[in-house]
Tab-separated table of C-alpha atoms in Angstrom:
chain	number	residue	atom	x	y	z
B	58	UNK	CA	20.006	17.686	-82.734
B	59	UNK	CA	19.501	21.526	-83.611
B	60	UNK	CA	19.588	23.130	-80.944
B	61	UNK	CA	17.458	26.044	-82.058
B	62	UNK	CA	17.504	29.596	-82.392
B	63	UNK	CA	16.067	32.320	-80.313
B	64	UNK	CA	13.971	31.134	-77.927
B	65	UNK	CA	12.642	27.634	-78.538
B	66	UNK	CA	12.511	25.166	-76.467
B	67	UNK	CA	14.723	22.570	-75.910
B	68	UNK	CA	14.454	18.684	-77.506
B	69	UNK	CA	13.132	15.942	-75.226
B	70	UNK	CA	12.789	12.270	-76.164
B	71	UNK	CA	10.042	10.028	-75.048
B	72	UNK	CA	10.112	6.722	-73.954
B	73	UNK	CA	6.965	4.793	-73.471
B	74	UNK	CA	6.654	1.812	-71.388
B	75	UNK	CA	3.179	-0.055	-73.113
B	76	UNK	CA	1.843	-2.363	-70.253
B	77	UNK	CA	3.461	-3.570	-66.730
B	78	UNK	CA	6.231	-5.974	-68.014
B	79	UNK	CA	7.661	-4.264	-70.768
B	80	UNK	CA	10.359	-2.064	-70.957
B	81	UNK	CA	10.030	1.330	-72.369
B	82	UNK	CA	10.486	1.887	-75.574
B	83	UNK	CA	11.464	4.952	-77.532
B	84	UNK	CA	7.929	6.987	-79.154
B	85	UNK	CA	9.454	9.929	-80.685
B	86	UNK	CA	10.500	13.697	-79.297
B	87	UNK	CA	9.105	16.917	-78.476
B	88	UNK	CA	9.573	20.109	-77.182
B	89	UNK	CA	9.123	21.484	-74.151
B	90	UNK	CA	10.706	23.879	-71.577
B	91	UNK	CA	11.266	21.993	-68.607
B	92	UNK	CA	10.862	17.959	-67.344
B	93	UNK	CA	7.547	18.114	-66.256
B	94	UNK	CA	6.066	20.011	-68.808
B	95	UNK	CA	8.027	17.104	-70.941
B	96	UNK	CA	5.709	14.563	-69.456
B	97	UNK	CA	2.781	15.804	-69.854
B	98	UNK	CA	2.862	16.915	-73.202
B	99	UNK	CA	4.507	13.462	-73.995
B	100	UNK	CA	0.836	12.061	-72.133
B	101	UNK	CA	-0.954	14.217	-74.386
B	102	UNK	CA	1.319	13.421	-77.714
B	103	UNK	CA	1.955	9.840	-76.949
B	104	UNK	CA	-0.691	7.650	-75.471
B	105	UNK	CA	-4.105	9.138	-76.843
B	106	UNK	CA	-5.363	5.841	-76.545
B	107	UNK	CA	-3.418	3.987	-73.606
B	108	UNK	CA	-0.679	3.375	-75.608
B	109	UNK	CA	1.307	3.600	-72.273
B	110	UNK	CA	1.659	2.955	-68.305
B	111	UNK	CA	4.488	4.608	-67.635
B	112	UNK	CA	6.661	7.762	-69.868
B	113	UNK	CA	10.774	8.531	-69.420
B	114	UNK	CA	11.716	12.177	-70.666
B	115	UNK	CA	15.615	12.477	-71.295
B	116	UNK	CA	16.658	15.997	-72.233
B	117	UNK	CA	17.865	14.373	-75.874
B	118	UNK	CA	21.366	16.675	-75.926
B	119	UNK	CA	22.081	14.360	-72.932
B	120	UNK	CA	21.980	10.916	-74.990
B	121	UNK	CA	25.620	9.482	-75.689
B	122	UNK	CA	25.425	7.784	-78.769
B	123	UNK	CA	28.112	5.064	-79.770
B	124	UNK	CA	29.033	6.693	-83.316
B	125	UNK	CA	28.337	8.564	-85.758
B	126	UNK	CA	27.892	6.124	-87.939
B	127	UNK	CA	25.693	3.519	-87.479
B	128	UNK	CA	27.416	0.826	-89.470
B	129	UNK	CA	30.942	1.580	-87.626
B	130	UNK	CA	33.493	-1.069	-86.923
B	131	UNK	CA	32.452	-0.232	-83.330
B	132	UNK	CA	30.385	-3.224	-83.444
B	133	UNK	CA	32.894	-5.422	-85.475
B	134	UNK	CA	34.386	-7.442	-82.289
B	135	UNK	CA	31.104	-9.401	-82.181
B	136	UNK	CA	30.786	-10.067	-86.204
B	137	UNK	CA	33.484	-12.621	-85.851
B	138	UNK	CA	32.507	-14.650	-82.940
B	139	UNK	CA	29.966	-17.398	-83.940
B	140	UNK	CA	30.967	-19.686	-81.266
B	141	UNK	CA	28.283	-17.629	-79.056
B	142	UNK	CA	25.095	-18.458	-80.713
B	143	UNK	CA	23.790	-21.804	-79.596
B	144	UNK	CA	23.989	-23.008	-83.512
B	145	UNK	CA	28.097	-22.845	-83.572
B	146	UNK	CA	27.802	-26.232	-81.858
B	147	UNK	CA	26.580	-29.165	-83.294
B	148	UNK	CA	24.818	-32.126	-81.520
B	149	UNK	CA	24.309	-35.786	-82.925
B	150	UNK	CA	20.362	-36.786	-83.511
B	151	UNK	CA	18.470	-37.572	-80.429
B	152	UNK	CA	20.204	-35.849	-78.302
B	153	UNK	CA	17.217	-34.153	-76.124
B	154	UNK	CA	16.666	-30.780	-73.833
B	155	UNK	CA	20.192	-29.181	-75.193
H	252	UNK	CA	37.561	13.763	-100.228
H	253	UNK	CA	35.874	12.641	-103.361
H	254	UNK	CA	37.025	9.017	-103.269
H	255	UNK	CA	34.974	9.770	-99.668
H	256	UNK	CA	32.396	11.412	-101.010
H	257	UNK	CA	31.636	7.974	-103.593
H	258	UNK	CA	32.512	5.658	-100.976
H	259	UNK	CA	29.719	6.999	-98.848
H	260	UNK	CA	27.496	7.327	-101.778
H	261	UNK	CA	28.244	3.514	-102.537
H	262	UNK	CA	26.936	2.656	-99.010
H	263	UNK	CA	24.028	4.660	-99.164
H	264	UNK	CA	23.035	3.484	-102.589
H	265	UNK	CA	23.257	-0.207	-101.418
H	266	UNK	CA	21.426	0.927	-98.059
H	267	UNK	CA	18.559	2.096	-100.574
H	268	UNK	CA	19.180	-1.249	-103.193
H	269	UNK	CA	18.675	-3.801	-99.810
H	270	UNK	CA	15.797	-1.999	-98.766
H	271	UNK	CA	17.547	-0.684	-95.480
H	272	UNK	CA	16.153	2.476	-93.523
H	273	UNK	CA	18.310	5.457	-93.747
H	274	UNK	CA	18.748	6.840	-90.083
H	275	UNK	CA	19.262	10.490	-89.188
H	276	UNK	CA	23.271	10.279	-88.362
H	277	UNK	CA	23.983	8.352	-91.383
H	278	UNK	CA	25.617	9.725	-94.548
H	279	UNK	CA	23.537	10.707	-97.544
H	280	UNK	CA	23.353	12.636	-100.399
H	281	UNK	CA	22.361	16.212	-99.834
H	282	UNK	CA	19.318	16.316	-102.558
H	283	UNK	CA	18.207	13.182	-100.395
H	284	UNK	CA	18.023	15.226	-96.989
H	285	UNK	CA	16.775	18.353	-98.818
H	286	UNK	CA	13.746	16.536	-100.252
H	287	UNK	CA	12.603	14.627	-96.988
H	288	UNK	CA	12.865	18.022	-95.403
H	289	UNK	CA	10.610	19.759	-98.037
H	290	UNK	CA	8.568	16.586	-98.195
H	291	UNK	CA	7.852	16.219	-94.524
H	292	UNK	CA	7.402	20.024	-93.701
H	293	UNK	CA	4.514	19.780	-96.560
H	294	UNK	CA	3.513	17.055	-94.848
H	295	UNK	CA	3.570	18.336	-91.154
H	296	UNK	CA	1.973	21.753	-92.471
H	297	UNK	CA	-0.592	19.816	-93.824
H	298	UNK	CA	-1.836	18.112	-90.344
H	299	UNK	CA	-1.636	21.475	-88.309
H	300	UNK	CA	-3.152	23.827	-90.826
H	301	UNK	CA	-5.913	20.473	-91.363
H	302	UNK	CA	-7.190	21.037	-88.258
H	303	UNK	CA	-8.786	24.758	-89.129
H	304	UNK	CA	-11.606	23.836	-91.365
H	305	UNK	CA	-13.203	20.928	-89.197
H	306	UNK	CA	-12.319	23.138	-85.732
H	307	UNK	CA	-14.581	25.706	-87.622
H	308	UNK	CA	-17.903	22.938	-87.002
H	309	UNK	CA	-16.525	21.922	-83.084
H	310	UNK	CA	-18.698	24.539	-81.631
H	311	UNK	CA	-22.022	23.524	-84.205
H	312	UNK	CA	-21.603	19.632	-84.020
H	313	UNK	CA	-24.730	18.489	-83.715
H	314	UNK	CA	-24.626	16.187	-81.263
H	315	UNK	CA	-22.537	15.558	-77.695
H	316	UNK	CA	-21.354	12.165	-79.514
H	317	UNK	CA	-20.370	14.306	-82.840
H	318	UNK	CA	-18.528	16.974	-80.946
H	319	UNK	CA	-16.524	14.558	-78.658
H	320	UNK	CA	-15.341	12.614	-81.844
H	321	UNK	CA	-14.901	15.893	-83.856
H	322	UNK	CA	-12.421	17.252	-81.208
H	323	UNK	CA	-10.507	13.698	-80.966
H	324	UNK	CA	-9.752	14.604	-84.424
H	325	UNK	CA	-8.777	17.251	-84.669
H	326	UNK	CA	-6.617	16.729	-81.533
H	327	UNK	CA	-5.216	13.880	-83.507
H	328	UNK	CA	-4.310	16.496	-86.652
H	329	UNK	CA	-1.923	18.184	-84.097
H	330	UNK	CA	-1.036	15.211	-82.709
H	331	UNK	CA	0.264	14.283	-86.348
H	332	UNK	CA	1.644	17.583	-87.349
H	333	UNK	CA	3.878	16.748	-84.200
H	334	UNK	CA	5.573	13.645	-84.717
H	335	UNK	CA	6.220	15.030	-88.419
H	336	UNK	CA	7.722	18.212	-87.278
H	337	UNK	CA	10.055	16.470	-84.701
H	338	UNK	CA	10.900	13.566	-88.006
H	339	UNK	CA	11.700	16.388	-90.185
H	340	UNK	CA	14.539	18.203	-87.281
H	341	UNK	CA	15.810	14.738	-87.172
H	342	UNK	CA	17.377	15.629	-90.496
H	343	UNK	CA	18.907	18.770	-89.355
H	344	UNK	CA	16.265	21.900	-89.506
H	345	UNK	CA	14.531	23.543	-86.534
H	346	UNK	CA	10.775	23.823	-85.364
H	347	UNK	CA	11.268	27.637	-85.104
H	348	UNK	CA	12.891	27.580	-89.072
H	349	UNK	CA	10.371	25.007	-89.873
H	350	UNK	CA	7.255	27.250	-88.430
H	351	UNK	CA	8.758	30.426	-89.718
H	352	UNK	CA	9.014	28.959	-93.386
H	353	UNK	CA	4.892	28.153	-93.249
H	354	UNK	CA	4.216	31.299	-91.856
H	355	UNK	CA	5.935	33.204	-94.573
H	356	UNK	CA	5.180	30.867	-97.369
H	357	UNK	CA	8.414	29.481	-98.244
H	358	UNK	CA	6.904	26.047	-97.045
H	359	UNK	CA	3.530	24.656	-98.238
H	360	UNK	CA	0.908	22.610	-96.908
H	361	UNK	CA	-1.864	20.307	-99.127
H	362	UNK	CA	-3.767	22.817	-101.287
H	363	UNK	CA	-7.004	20.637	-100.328
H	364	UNK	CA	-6.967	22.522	-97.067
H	365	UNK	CA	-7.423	25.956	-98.988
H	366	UNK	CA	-11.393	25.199	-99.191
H	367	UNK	CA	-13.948	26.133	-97.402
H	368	UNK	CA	-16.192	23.707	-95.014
H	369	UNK	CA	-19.583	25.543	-95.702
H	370	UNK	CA	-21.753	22.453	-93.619
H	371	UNK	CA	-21.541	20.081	-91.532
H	372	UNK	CA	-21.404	17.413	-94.093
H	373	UNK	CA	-18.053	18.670	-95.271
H	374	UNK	CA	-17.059	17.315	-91.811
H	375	UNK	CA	-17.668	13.927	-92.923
H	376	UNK	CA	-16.808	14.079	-96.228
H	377	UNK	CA	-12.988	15.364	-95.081
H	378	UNK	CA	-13.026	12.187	-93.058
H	379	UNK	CA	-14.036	9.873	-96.015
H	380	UNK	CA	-12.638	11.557	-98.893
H	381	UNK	CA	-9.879	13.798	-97.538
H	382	UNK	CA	-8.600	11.337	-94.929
H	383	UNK	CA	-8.793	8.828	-97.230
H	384	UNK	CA	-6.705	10.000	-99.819
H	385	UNK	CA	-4.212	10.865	-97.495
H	386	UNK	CA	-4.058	6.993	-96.486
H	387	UNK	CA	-4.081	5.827	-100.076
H	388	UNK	CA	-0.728	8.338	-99.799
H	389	UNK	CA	0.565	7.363	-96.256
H	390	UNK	CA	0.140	3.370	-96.469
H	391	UNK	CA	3.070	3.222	-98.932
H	392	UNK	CA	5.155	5.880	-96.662
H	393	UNK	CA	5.578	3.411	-93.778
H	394	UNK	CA	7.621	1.336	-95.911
H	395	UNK	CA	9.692	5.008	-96.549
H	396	UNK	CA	13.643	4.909	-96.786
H	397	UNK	CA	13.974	7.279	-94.075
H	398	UNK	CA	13.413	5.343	-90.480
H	399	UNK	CA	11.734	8.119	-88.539
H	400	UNK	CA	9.569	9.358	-91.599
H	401	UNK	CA	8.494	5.735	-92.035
H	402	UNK	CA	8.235	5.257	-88.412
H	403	UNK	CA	6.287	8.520	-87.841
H	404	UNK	CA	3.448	7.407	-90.732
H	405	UNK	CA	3.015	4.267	-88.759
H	406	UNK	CA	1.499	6.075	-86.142
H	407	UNK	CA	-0.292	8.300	-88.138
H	408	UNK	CA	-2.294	5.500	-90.474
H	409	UNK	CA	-3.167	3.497	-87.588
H	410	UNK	CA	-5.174	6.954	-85.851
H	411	UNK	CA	-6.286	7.684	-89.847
H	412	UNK	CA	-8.677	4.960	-89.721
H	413	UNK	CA	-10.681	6.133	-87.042
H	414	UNK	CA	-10.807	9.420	-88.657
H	415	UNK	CA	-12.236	8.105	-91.834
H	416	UNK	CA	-14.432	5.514	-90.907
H	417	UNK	CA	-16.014	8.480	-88.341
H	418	UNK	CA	-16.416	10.537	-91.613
H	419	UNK	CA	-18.138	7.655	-93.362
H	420	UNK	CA	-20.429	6.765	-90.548
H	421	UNK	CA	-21.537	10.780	-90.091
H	422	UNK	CA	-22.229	10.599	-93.892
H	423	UNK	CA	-24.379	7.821	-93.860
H	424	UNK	CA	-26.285	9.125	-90.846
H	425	UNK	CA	-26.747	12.012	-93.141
H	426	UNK	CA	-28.040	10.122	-96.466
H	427	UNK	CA	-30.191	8.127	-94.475
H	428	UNK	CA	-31.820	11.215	-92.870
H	429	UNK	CA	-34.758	13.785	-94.018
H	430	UNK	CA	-34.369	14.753	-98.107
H	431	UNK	CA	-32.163	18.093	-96.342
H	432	UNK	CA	-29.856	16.122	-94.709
H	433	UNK	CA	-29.433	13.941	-97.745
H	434	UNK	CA	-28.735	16.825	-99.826
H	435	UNK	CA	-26.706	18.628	-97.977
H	436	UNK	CA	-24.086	15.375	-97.679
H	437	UNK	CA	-24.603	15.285	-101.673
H	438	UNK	CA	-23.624	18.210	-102.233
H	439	UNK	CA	-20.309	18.281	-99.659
H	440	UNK	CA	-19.612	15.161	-101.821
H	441	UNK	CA	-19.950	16.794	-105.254
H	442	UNK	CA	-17.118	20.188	-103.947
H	443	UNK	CA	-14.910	17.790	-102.634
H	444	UNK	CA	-14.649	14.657	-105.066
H	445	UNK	CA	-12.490	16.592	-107.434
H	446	UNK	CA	-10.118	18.901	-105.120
H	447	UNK	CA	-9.335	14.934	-103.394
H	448	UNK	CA	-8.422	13.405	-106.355
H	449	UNK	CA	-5.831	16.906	-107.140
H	450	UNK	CA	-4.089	15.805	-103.384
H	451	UNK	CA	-2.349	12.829	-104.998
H	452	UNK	CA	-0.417	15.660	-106.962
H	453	UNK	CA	-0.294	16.663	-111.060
H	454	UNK	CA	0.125	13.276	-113.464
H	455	UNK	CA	3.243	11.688	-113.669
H	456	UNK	CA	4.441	12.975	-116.881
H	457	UNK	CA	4.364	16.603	-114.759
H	458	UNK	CA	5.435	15.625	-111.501
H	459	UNK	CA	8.416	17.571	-110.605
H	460	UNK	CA	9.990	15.468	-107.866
H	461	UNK	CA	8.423	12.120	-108.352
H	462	UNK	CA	10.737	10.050	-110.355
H	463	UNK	CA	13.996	10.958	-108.247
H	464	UNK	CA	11.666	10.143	-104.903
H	465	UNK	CA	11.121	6.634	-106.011
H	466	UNK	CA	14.152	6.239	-107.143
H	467	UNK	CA	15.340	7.178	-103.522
H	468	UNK	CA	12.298	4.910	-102.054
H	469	UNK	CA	11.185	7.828	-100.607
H	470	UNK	CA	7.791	7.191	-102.808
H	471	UNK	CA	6.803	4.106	-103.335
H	472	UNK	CA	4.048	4.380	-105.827
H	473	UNK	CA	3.367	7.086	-108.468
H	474	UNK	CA	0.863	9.827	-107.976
H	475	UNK	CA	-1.749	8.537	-111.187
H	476	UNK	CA	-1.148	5.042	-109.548
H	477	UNK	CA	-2.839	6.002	-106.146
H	478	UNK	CA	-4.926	8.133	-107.904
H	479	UNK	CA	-6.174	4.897	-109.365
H	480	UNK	CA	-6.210	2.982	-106.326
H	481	UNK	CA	-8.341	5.340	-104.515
H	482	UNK	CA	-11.126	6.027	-107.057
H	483	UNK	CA	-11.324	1.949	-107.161
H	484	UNK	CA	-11.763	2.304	-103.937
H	485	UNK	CA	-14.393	4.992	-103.481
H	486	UNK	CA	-17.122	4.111	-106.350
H	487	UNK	CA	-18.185	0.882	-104.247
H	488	UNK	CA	-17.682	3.184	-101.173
H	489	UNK	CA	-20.011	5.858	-102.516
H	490	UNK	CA	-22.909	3.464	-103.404
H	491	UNK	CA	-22.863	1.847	-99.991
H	492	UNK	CA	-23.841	5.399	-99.255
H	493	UNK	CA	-26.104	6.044	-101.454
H	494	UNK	CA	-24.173	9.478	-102.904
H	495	UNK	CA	-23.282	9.535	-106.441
H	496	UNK	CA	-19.560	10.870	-107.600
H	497	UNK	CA	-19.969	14.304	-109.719
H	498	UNK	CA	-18.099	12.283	-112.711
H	499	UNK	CA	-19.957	11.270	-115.905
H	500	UNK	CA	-17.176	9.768	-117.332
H	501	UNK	CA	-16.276	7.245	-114.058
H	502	UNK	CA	-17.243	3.872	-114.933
H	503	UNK	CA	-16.137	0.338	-115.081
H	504	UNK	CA	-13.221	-0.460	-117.077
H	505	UNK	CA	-13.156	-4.466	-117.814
H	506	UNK	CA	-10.323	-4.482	-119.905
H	507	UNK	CA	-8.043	-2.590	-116.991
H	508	UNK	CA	-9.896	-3.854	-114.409
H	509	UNK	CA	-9.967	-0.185	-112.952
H	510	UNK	CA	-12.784	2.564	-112.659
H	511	UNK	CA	-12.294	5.229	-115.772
H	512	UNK	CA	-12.956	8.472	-114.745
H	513	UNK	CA	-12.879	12.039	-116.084
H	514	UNK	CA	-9.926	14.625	-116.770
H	515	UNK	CA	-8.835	16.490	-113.273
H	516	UNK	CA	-9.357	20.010	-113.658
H	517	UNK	CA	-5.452	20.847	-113.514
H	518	UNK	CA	-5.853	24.633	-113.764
H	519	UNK	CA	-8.083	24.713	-110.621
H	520	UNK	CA	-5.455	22.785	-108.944
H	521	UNK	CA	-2.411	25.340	-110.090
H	522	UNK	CA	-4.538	28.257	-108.999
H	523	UNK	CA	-4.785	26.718	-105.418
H	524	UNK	CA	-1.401	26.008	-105.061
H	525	UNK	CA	-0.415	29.622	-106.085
H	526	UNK	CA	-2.595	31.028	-103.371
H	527	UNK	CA	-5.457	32.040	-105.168
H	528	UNK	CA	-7.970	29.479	-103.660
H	529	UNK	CA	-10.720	30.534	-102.082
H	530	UNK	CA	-9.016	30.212	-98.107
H	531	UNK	CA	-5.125	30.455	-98.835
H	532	UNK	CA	-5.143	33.728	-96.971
H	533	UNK	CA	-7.231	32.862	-94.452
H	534	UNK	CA	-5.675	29.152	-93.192
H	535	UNK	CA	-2.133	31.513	-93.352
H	536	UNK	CA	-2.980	34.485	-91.549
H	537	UNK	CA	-5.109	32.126	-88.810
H	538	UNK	CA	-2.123	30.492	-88.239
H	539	UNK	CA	0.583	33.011	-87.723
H	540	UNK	CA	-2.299	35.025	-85.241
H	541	UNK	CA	-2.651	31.873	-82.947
H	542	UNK	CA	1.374	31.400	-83.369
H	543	UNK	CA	1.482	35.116	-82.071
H	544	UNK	CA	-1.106	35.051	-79.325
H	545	UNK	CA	0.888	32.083	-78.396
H	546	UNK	CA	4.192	33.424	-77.662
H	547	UNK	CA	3.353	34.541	-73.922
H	548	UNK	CA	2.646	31.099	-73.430
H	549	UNK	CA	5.791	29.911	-74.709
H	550	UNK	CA	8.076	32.825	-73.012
H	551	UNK	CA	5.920	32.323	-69.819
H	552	UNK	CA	6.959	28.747	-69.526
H	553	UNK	CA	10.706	29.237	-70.443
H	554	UNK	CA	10.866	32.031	-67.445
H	555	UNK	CA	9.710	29.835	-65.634
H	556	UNK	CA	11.912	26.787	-66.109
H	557	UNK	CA	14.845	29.195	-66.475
H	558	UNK	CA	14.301	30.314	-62.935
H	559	UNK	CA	13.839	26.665	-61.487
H	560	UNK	CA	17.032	25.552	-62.815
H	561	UNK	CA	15.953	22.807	-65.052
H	562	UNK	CA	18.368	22.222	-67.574
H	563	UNK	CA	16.532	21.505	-70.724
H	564	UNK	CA	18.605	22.913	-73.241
């Protein structure tokens, strides 16, 4: 995003991992001048009320994103293959545990 | 170009038309971005400079119980103001631009916020009334066409309740109290019935950006609409606490099957918003003070990430 003018501080986003056994998941942004002043201010901004075990802070200039566009033909290769969804195939009446 | 230009206005338009969310890197019209940007700086100005008149009772709560909620609160206000701000650079603007457009009043914030909280009553009644309203408003903006607008209010109504049922409970504490304490959460109730109904904006007919941010799904409901819906809400409200509404005119319509109430003083309302309320200069120049006595803070802590090499930016 913007990487700002005179002195602010760079972009961080958060990712939040709820309870033991999920994965994290992505809360929002913020700013902050270095990792671990990320984190903590992602504790304060993010999980007021345990919303989290566990917090990721990626500087967010360093996220790769696949296009620019979300709805880009990037993703076209898989629009055309039904035959890898377990409904493509069909099975006569009865048949059980398939 | 142009046949671009309409071929990404067809896909937006049919983004909007199948209810998708708009996401920051696609296309869209640049009224569209310009709009969300003044709508959710408003918004975001709204939450940080909110959190000046109830700070102003954190030292006087009157109980340990009070004070710890009270500062949850407000904490949450900032909290709030936060996940708006970093919505809003989603769409392209800056925190510093953002900042330096409230501090020189090119930005607003609500023009509730512009009066005073003279007792501690006005504490609760900002929770019930004030914070109420602003759900009546913020419900509908989860279901917003922008994805991190609509994704940022989902956060914020779920903390809201707490923040209005605590303003409800500390008013009923009150009005079941001594005669005082009664009065004094009757009378925070009779300054701040009217300036809550003015948040849900002028009337439809003189709404300046309402009928292009519905059509955009920005808005989902008009402003008299949720006007409507929160007065219906309130009167029953209101005699569970025993406080009467300063209207003379509110009372049960059977034919609409709505509460009637009385004309909005609109005047009041325009005077507010033009900076002549009766804390406009006060909620501004507090802020840009604590933004300055701030700044050694902020250089302090880019020194010293500079010199440990992290690479932030």
């Amino acid at each position: 995003m913007s990487s700002g003018t005179s002195g602010e501080w760079p972009l961080w986003e958060v990712f939040v991992r709820g309870r033991r056994g999920l994965s994290h998941t992505h809360a929002g942004s913020l700013h902050a001048p270095d990792a671990e002043m990320a984190l903590r201010s992602a504790r304060d901004l993010y999980t007021r009320r345990s919303e989290g075990v566990s917090i990721w802070v990626v500087p967010s200039n360093r996220i790769t994103a696949s296009s620019p566009d979300e709805k880009d033909p990037f993703f076209e290769p898989a629009a055309d293959k039904p035959y890898r969804h377990p409904t493509f195939y069909e099975i006569p009446e009865g048949v059980r545990h398939l | 170009m142009a046949a671009d230009a309409e071929a990404y206005q067809t896909v937006f338009d049919a983004a909007l038309a199948a209810d998708e969310r708009i996401e920051p890197r696609d296309w869209m019209p640049d009224e569209y971005r310009a709009s969300l940007v003044r709508q959710m700086a408003q918004h975001a100005h709204s939450e940080i400079i909110g959190m000046q008149p109830e700070a102003n009772w954190i030292s006087r709560a009157p109980s340990l119980r009070r004070k710890a909620i009270l500062m949850a609160k407000v904490q949450d206000e900032a909290g709030h103001g936060l996940y708006l701000y970093s919505a809003a650079e989603t769409l392209g603007t800056s925190r510093d631009e953002l900042l330096d457009k409230l501090h020189s009043g090119r930005q607003k914030y609500s023009s509730i916020f512009n009066y005073p909280t003279l007792t501690w009553a006005d504490v609760g009644v900002i929770g019930w009334l004030v914070d109420g309203a602003a759900i009546t408003n913020q419900v509908p903006l989860c279901r917003c066409s922008y994805g991190p607008y609509a994704r940022a209010m989902v956060r914020i109504c779920k903390e809201e309740s707490f923040h209005q049922r605590q303003g409800f409970e500390l008013l009923l504490a009150l009005s079941r109290g001594t005669e005082a304490q009664r009065a004094m959460a009757q009378d925070a109730v009779d300054r701040w019935w009217w300036p809550s109904l003015m948040m849900f904006g002028p009337p439809d007919e003189a709404s300046a950006h309402s009928a292009q941010s519905m059509a955009w799904k920005i808005k989902r409901h008009s402003n008299d609409e949720l006007r409507q819906r929160f007065v219906d809400i309130c009167v029953p409200q209101a005699e569970a606490l025993g406080l009467t509404l300063p209207d003379p005119d509110l009372r049960w319509n059977e034919d609409r099957g709505h509460y009637d109430f009385g004309p909005i003083d609109w005047e009041e309302f325009r005077q507010v918003l033009r900076g002549n309320g009766p804390c406009n200069t006060q909620r501004i120049s507090q802020r840009r003070r604590a933004h300055e006595e701030g700044a050694w803070v902020r250089e302090a802590a880019a020194a010293y990430a500079a010199k440990h090499g992290e690479a932030g930016a």
